[in-house]
mmCIF file of C-alpha atoms in Angstrom:
data_model
loop_
_atom_site.group_PDB
_atom_site.id
_atom_site.type_symbol
_atom_site.label_atom_id
_atom_site.label_comp_id
_atom_site.label_asym_id
_atom_site.label_seq_id
_atom_site.Cartn_x
_atom_site.Cartn_y
_atom_site.Cartn_z
ATOM 1 C CA MET A 17 -66.628 -226.501 -108.312
ATOM 2 C CA SER A 18 -68.606 -228.064 -105.516
ATOM 3 C CA TYR A 19 -72.258 -228.408 -104.616
ATOM 4 C CA GLN A 20 -73.603 -229.171 -101.179
ATOM 5 C CA GLN A 21 -76.796 -231.135 -100.740
ATOM 6 C CA HIS A 22 -78.742 -231.333 -97.487
ATOM 7 C CA PHE A 23 -80.814 -234.313 -96.482
ATOM 8 C CA SER A 24 -82.285 -235.470 -93.195
ATOM 9 C CA MET A 25 -80.678 -238.187 -91.137
ATOM 10 C CA GLY A 26 -83.866 -238.789 -89.161
ATOM 11 C CA SER A 27 -85.965 -237.006 -86.567
ATOM 12 C CA GLY A 28 -84.049 -234.974 -84.031
ATOM 13 C CA SER A 29 -80.780 -235.045 -85.966
ATOM 14 C CA ARG A 30 -79.152 -232.241 -87.910
ATOM 15 C CA PRO A 31 -79.081 -232.455 -91.725
ATOM 16 C CA ALA A 32 -75.941 -234.022 -93.104
ATOM 17 C CA ARG A 33 -74.010 -232.604 -96.036
ATOM 18 C CA ARG A 34 -72.669 -234.362 -99.070
ATOM 19 C CA ASN A 35 -70.050 -232.283 -100.777
ATOM 20 C CA PHE A 36 -69.519 -232.984 -104.458
ATOM 21 C CA GLU A 37 -66.213 -231.827 -105.939
ATOM 22 C CA PHE A 38 -66.441 -231.890 -109.717
ATOM 23 C CA GLY A 39 -63.322 -232.528 -111.763
ATOM 24 C CA ARG A 40 -61.829 -230.661 -114.674
ATOM 25 C CA THR A 41 -64.007 -229.352 -117.500
ATOM 26 C CA TYR A 42 -62.749 -229.606 -121.077
ATOM 27 C CA VAL A 43 -64.083 -227.242 -123.742
ATOM 28 C CA VAL A 44 -63.988 -227.690 -127.533
ATOM 29 C CA ARG A 45 -64.489 -224.316 -129.192
ATOM 30 C CA PRO A 46 -66.605 -224.078 -132.361
ATOM 31 C CA LYS A 47 -64.609 -223.875 -135.570
ATOM 32 C CA GLY A 48 -67.359 -221.846 -137.257
ATOM 33 C CA LYS A 49 -70.207 -219.581 -136.128
ATOM 34 C CA HIS A 50 -71.245 -220.455 -132.555
ATOM 35 C CA GLN A 51 -74.880 -221.577 -132.846
ATOM 36 C CA ALA A 52 -75.212 -224.207 -130.122
ATOM 37 C CA THR A 53 -73.544 -225.437 -126.946
ATOM 38 C CA VAL A 54 -73.740 -229.073 -125.877
ATOM 39 C CA VAL A 55 -72.655 -230.398 -122.489
ATOM 40 C CA TRP A 56 -71.482 -233.985 -123.013
ATOM 41 C CA LEU A 57 -71.270 -236.371 -120.032
ATOM 42 C CA HIS A 58 -68.866 -239.301 -119.795
ATOM 43 C CA GLY A 59 -69.569 -242.751 -118.363
ATOM 44 C CA LEU A 60 -68.622 -244.311 -115.015
ATOM 45 C CA GLY A 61 -64.896 -244.072 -114.255
ATOM 46 C CA ASP A 62 -64.118 -241.904 -117.287
ATOM 47 C CA ASN A 63 -63.404 -238.163 -117.565
ATOM 48 C CA GLY A 64 -64.218 -235.239 -119.834
ATOM 49 C CA SER A 65 -60.918 -235.400 -121.707
ATOM 50 C CA SER A 66 -61.557 -238.593 -123.685
ATOM 51 C CA TRP A 67 -64.925 -237.405 -125.001
ATOM 52 C CA SER A 68 -63.619 -233.915 -125.819
ATOM 53 C CA GLN A 69 -61.038 -235.525 -128.131
ATOM 54 C CA LEU A 70 -63.699 -237.613 -129.897
ATOM 55 C CA LEU A 71 -66.146 -234.715 -130.226
ATOM 56 C CA GLU A 72 -63.467 -232.368 -131.539
ATOM 57 C CA ASN A 73 -63.231 -234.598 -134.607
ATOM 58 C CA LEU A 74 -66.981 -234.594 -135.331
ATOM 59 C CA PRO A 75 -67.755 -232.318 -138.292
ATOM 60 C CA LEU A 76 -70.029 -229.992 -136.315
ATOM 61 C CA PRO A 77 -68.271 -226.621 -136.617
ATOM 62 C CA ASN A 78 -71.122 -224.606 -135.090
ATOM 63 C CA ILE A 79 -71.178 -226.444 -131.752
ATOM 64 C CA LYS A 80 -69.232 -225.604 -128.623
ATOM 65 C CA TRP A 81 -68.739 -228.795 -126.605
ATOM 66 C CA ILE A 82 -68.400 -228.666 -122.828
ATOM 67 C CA CYS A 83 -67.109 -231.929 -121.338
ATOM 68 C CA PRO A 84 -67.106 -231.847 -117.524
ATOM 69 C CA THR A 85 -65.643 -234.494 -115.241
ATOM 70 C CA ALA A 86 -67.819 -236.082 -112.558
ATOM 71 C CA PRO A 87 -66.889 -236.101 -108.856
ATOM 72 C CA THR A 88 -64.830 -239.002 -107.539
ATOM 73 C CA ARG A 89 -66.998 -240.884 -105.027
ATOM 74 C CA PRO A 90 -67.487 -244.372 -103.596
ATOM 75 C CA VAL A 91 -69.721 -246.364 -105.950
ATOM 76 C CA ALA A 92 -71.850 -249.197 -104.543
ATOM 77 C CA LEU A 93 -71.819 -251.042 -107.889
ATOM 78 C CA LEU A 94 -68.038 -251.361 -107.467
ATOM 79 C CA GLY A 95 -68.190 -252.432 -103.834
ATOM 80 C CA GLY A 96 -67.586 -248.904 -102.592
ATOM 81 C CA PHE A 97 -64.487 -248.347 -104.720
ATOM 82 C CA PRO A 98 -64.125 -244.616 -105.496
ATOM 83 C CA CYS A 99 -64.226 -243.475 -109.104
ATOM 84 C CA THR A 100 -65.716 -240.682 -111.192
ATOM 85 C CA ALA A 101 -69.506 -240.963 -111.183
ATOM 86 C CA TRP A 102 -72.385 -238.537 -111.719
ATOM 87 C CA SER A 103 -74.310 -240.304 -108.944
ATOM 88 C CA ASP A 104 -74.034 -243.431 -106.842
ATOM 89 C CA VAL A 105 -75.515 -246.586 -108.348
ATOM 90 C CA GLY A 106 -75.957 -250.013 -106.785
ATOM 91 C CA GLU A 107 -76.955 -252.001 -109.850
ATOM 92 C CA ILE A 108 -78.010 -251.048 -113.337
ATOM 93 C CA SER A 109 -81.619 -252.207 -113.245
ATOM 94 C CA GLU A 110 -85.151 -250.910 -112.774
ATOM 95 C CA ASP A 111 -85.128 -252.117 -109.157
ATOM 96 C CA SER A 112 -82.033 -250.172 -108.118
ATOM 97 C CA PRO A 113 -82.774 -247.122 -105.907
ATOM 98 C CA ASP A 114 -81.822 -243.778 -107.409
ATOM 99 C CA ASP A 115 -79.320 -241.453 -105.743
ATOM 100 C CA TRP A 116 -81.428 -238.298 -105.933
ATOM 101 C CA GLU A 117 -78.899 -236.122 -104.088
ATOM 102 C CA GLY A 118 -76.131 -237.086 -106.487
ATOM 103 C CA LEU A 119 -78.351 -236.683 -109.550
ATOM 104 C CA ASP A 120 -79.545 -233.248 -108.422
ATOM 105 C CA ALA A 121 -75.988 -232.080 -107.729
ATOM 106 C CA SER A 122 -74.873 -233.192 -111.201
ATOM 107 C CA ALA A 123 -77.937 -231.696 -112.931
ATOM 108 C CA ALA A 124 -77.297 -228.391 -111.113
ATOM 109 C CA HIS A 125 -73.622 -228.436 -112.135
ATOM 110 C CA ILE A 126 -74.577 -229.027 -115.783
ATOM 111 C CA ALA A 127 -77.212 -226.263 -115.694
ATOM 112 C CA ASN A 128 -74.612 -223.928 -114.213
ATOM 113 C CA LEU A 129 -72.212 -224.692 -117.076
ATOM 114 C CA LEU A 130 -74.952 -223.719 -119.569
ATOM 115 C CA SER A 131 -76.252 -220.692 -117.675
ATOM 116 C CA THR A 132 -73.665 -218.265 -119.076
ATOM 117 C CA GLU A 133 -74.164 -219.145 -122.747
ATOM 118 C CA PRO A 134 -75.380 -216.275 -124.984
ATOM 119 C CA ALA A 135 -79.159 -215.938 -125.332
ATOM 120 C CA ASP A 136 -79.094 -216.672 -129.077
ATOM 121 C CA VAL A 137 -77.169 -219.933 -128.627
ATOM 122 C CA LYS A 138 -79.232 -223.127 -128.356
ATOM 123 C CA VAL A 139 -78.240 -225.443 -125.515
ATOM 124 C CA ALA A 140 -78.375 -229.222 -125.271
ATOM 125 C CA ILE A 141 -77.093 -232.122 -123.162
ATOM 126 C CA GLY A 142 -75.784 -235.519 -124.243
ATOM 127 C CA GLY A 143 -73.968 -238.410 -122.682
ATOM 128 C CA PHE A 144 -72.842 -242.016 -122.716
ATOM 129 C CA SER A 145 -73.905 -244.724 -120.220
ATOM 130 C CA MET A 146 -74.191 -243.087 -116.775
ATOM 131 C CA GLY A 147 -73.674 -239.787 -118.596
ATOM 132 C CA ALA A 148 -76.731 -240.601 -120.727
ATOM 133 C CA ALA A 149 -78.712 -241.410 -117.563
ATOM 134 C CA THR A 150 -77.727 -238.018 -116.125
ATOM 135 C CA ALA A 151 -78.636 -236.272 -119.384
ATOM 136 C CA LEU A 152 -82.073 -237.918 -119.291
ATOM 137 C CA TYR A 153 -82.507 -236.935 -115.645
ATOM 138 C CA SER A 154 -81.741 -233.343 -116.693
ATOM 139 C CA ALA A 155 -84.389 -233.683 -119.430
ATOM 140 C CA THR A 156 -87.017 -234.654 -116.848
ATOM 141 C CA CYS A 157 -85.947 -231.714 -114.626
ATOM 142 C CA ALA A 158 -86.276 -229.372 -117.608
ATOM 143 C CA ALA A 159 -89.803 -230.636 -118.313
ATOM 144 C CA LEU A 160 -90.896 -230.466 -114.671
ATOM 145 C CA GLY A 161 -89.251 -227.069 -114.197
ATOM 146 C CA GLN A 162 -87.450 -228.228 -111.088
ATOM 147 C CA HIS A 163 -84.910 -230.648 -109.694
ATOM 148 C CA GLY A 164 -85.968 -233.548 -107.522
ATOM 149 C CA ASN A 165 -85.175 -231.461 -104.421
ATOM 150 C CA GLY A 166 -87.609 -228.739 -105.537
ATOM 151 C CA ASN A 167 -85.015 -226.198 -106.687
ATOM 152 C CA ALA A 168 -85.944 -224.492 -109.956
ATOM 153 C CA TYR A 169 -84.387 -225.834 -113.166
ATOM 154 C CA PRO A 170 -83.299 -222.695 -115.052
ATOM 155 C CA ILE A 171 -82.279 -223.956 -118.512
ATOM 156 C CA ASN A 172 -84.372 -224.113 -121.689
ATOM 157 C CA LEU A 173 -83.008 -227.326 -123.179
ATOM 158 C CA ARG A 174 -83.379 -227.682 -126.937
ATOM 159 C CA ALA A 175 -82.205 -231.295 -127.376
ATOM 160 C CA VAL A 176 -81.016 -234.318 -125.395
ATOM 161 C CA VAL A 177 -78.916 -237.281 -126.590
ATOM 162 C CA GLY A 178 -78.431 -240.533 -124.692
ATOM 163 C CA LEU A 179 -76.146 -243.359 -125.836
ATOM 164 C CA SER A 180 -76.242 -246.757 -124.083
ATOM 165 C CA GLY A 181 -77.975 -245.292 -121.040
ATOM 166 C CA TRP A 182 -81.079 -245.506 -118.894
ATOM 167 C CA LEU A 183 -83.728 -243.303 -117.253
ATOM 168 C CA PRO A 184 -83.476 -242.641 -113.505
ATOM 169 C CA GLY A 185 -86.818 -242.297 -111.741
ATOM 170 C CA SER A 186 -88.795 -243.955 -114.518
ATOM 171 C CA ARG A 187 -91.526 -245.345 -112.231
ATOM 172 C CA SER A 188 -92.795 -241.989 -110.957
ATOM 173 C CA LEU A 189 -92.155 -239.829 -114.031
ATOM 174 C CA ARG A 190 -95.526 -240.173 -115.745
ATOM 175 C CA SER A 191 -97.570 -239.081 -112.723
ATOM 176 C CA LYS A 192 -95.274 -236.075 -112.185
ATOM 177 C CA VAL A 193 -95.521 -234.886 -115.798
ATOM 178 C CA GLU A 194 -99.261 -235.475 -116.054
ATOM 179 C CA GLY A 195 -99.786 -233.424 -112.903
ATOM 180 C CA SER A 196 -98.763 -230.195 -114.665
ATOM 181 C CA HIS A 197 -99.955 -228.772 -117.997
ATOM 182 C CA GLU A 198 -96.690 -226.836 -118.343
ATOM 183 C CA ALA A 199 -94.612 -229.949 -117.667
ATOM 184 C CA ALA A 200 -96.621 -231.924 -120.223
ATOM 185 C CA ARG A 201 -96.131 -229.157 -122.805
ATOM 186 C CA ARG A 202 -92.384 -228.976 -122.199
ATOM 187 C CA ALA A 203 -92.042 -232.776 -122.275
ATOM 188 C CA ALA A 204 -93.871 -233.052 -125.602
ATOM 189 C CA SER A 205 -91.698 -230.405 -127.243
ATOM 190 C CA LEU A 206 -88.239 -231.588 -126.088
ATOM 191 C CA PRO A 207 -86.422 -233.602 -128.797
ATOM 192 C CA ILE A 208 -84.634 -236.690 -127.445
ATOM 193 C CA PHE A 209 -82.392 -239.072 -129.405
ATOM 194 C CA LEU A 210 -81.544 -242.433 -127.807
ATOM 195 C CA CYS A 211 -79.241 -245.152 -129.152
ATOM 196 C CA HIS A 212 -78.525 -248.592 -127.709
ATOM 197 C CA GLY A 213 -76.630 -251.671 -128.847
ATOM 198 C CA THR A 214 -78.435 -255.023 -128.772
ATOM 199 C CA SER A 215 -75.312 -256.743 -127.378
ATOM 200 C CA ASP A 216 -74.682 -254.258 -124.544
ATOM 201 C CA ASP A 217 -73.416 -256.326 -121.602
ATOM 202 C CA VAL A 218 -73.184 -253.382 -119.151
ATOM 203 C CA VAL A 219 -76.495 -251.549 -119.581
ATOM 204 C CA PRO A 220 -78.822 -254.240 -120.979
ATOM 205 C CA TYR A 221 -80.562 -253.360 -124.245
ATOM 206 C CA ASN A 222 -84.019 -254.092 -122.817
ATOM 207 C CA TYR A 223 -83.384 -251.596 -119.997
ATOM 208 C CA GLY A 224 -82.570 -248.895 -122.538
ATOM 209 C CA GLU A 225 -85.660 -249.837 -124.528
ATOM 210 C CA LYS A 226 -87.861 -249.702 -121.407
ATOM 211 C CA SER A 227 -86.411 -246.299 -120.527
ATOM 212 C CA ALA A 228 -87.423 -244.990 -123.957
ATOM 213 C CA HIS A 229 -90.914 -246.450 -123.459
ATOM 214 C CA SER A 230 -91.195 -244.818 -120.010
ATOM 215 C CA LEU A 231 -90.253 -241.434 -121.452
ATOM 216 C CA ASN A 232 -92.737 -241.841 -124.290
ATOM 217 C CA THR A 233 -95.648 -242.829 -122.062
ATOM 218 C CA ALA A 234 -94.802 -239.933 -119.703
ATOM 219 C CA GLY A 235 -95.358 -237.524 -122.594
ATOM 220 C CA PHE A 236 -91.882 -237.161 -124.150
ATOM 221 C CA ARG A 237 -93.254 -237.876 -127.610
ATOM 222 C CA ASN A 238 -90.575 -236.119 -129.652
ATOM 223 C CA LEU A 239 -88.296 -239.119 -129.100
ATOM 224 C CA ILE A 240 -86.321 -241.425 -131.365
ATOM 225 C CA PHE A 241 -84.921 -244.746 -130.133
ATOM 226 C CA LYS A 242 -82.404 -246.427 -132.426
ATOM 227 C CA SER A 243 -81.095 -249.926 -131.883
ATOM 228 C CA TYR A 244 -77.741 -251.113 -133.223
ATOM 229 C CA GLU A 245 -77.549 -254.813 -133.958
ATOM 230 C CA GLY A 246 -74.536 -256.483 -132.331
ATOM 231 C CA LEU A 247 -73.215 -253.296 -130.734
ATOM 232 C CA GLY A 248 -71.803 -253.643 -127.222
ATOM 233 C CA HIS A 249 -71.235 -250.967 -124.575
ATOM 234 C CA TYR A 250 -69.328 -248.568 -126.798
ATOM 235 C CA THR A 251 -69.890 -246.205 -129.707
ATOM 236 C CA VAL A 252 -69.184 -246.683 -133.409
ATOM 237 C CA PRO A 253 -68.735 -244.123 -136.216
ATOM 238 C CA LYS A 254 -72.153 -244.906 -137.743
ATOM 239 C CA GLU A 255 -73.840 -244.078 -134.433
ATOM 240 C CA MET A 256 -71.921 -240.802 -134.040
ATOM 241 C CA ASP A 257 -72.785 -239.875 -137.655
ATOM 242 C CA GLU A 258 -76.467 -240.280 -136.811
ATOM 243 C CA VAL A 259 -76.022 -238.181 -133.673
ATOM 244 C CA ARG A 260 -74.354 -235.512 -135.822
ATOM 245 C CA ASN A 261 -77.171 -235.531 -138.391
ATOM 246 C CA TRP A 262 -79.855 -235.434 -135.693
ATOM 247 C CA LEU A 263 -78.241 -232.526 -133.828
ATOM 248 C CA THR A 264 -77.782 -230.641 -137.103
ATOM 249 C CA ALA A 265 -81.488 -230.961 -137.877
ATOM 250 C CA ARG A 266 -82.846 -230.384 -134.363
ATOM 251 C CA LEU A 267 -80.611 -227.422 -133.559
ATOM 252 C CA GLY A 268 -80.920 -225.876 -137.036
ATOM 253 C CA LEU A 269 -77.173 -225.768 -137.602
ATOM 254 C CA GLU A 270 -75.567 -224.330 -140.707
ATOM 255 C CA GLY A 271 -72.538 -225.517 -142.616
ATOM 256 C CA SER A 272 -72.269 -228.861 -140.808
ATOM 257 C CA ARG A 273 -71.933 -231.125 -143.815
ATOM 258 C CA SER A 274 -68.690 -233.056 -143.954
#
């Protein structure tokens, strides 16, 4: 599936197009009653397959997992080398400019994956690393009611999980949320669960911590930030157990005890 984004190349020139071709989507069907659907987003250079295998073994029988694969694109962080990425990124820091076109295309793709879920099924987004950053960007779109390009955001998210990630657009988020009573209401009611290892050498721990603080001060008050002492840029069973318990509680799932 592809999405085309238009952006201006300057006065007097025609808009250019960036065409994003998303890779294969992997689906893990619920083993019990289908109560929730979670789109889970992989990290830079990965694909949906590896996470679908991990999530299939989580004792959450009432969740349908959708694990898409990001487009393959040149990534500035890697010197322009092409790999799977939800958006372009130059460096993983607060000073790095955000690729709004790429983020909007990915957020729209994720929303499209959730748009056909039954009305009585709760929907959520989670991710690891760049996938977590994209999940958090989707959370801000859900609160604001629109993507960065102004297109409406159509999904009523019920929960967001971010592991070892960061928040794109953190500097301008508070003013955007505070400018709308509806956005502030949606932000305050959206549960977010963030986890980060103190020894992360890819996405620094303090960047993850600052992202959580930025979300909180922007009005996302239903937020938990958990730190894991000595954990690097990967997940461990204890972390995934806490994700499982949090999703069970927030999504009101039945029969999820192992």
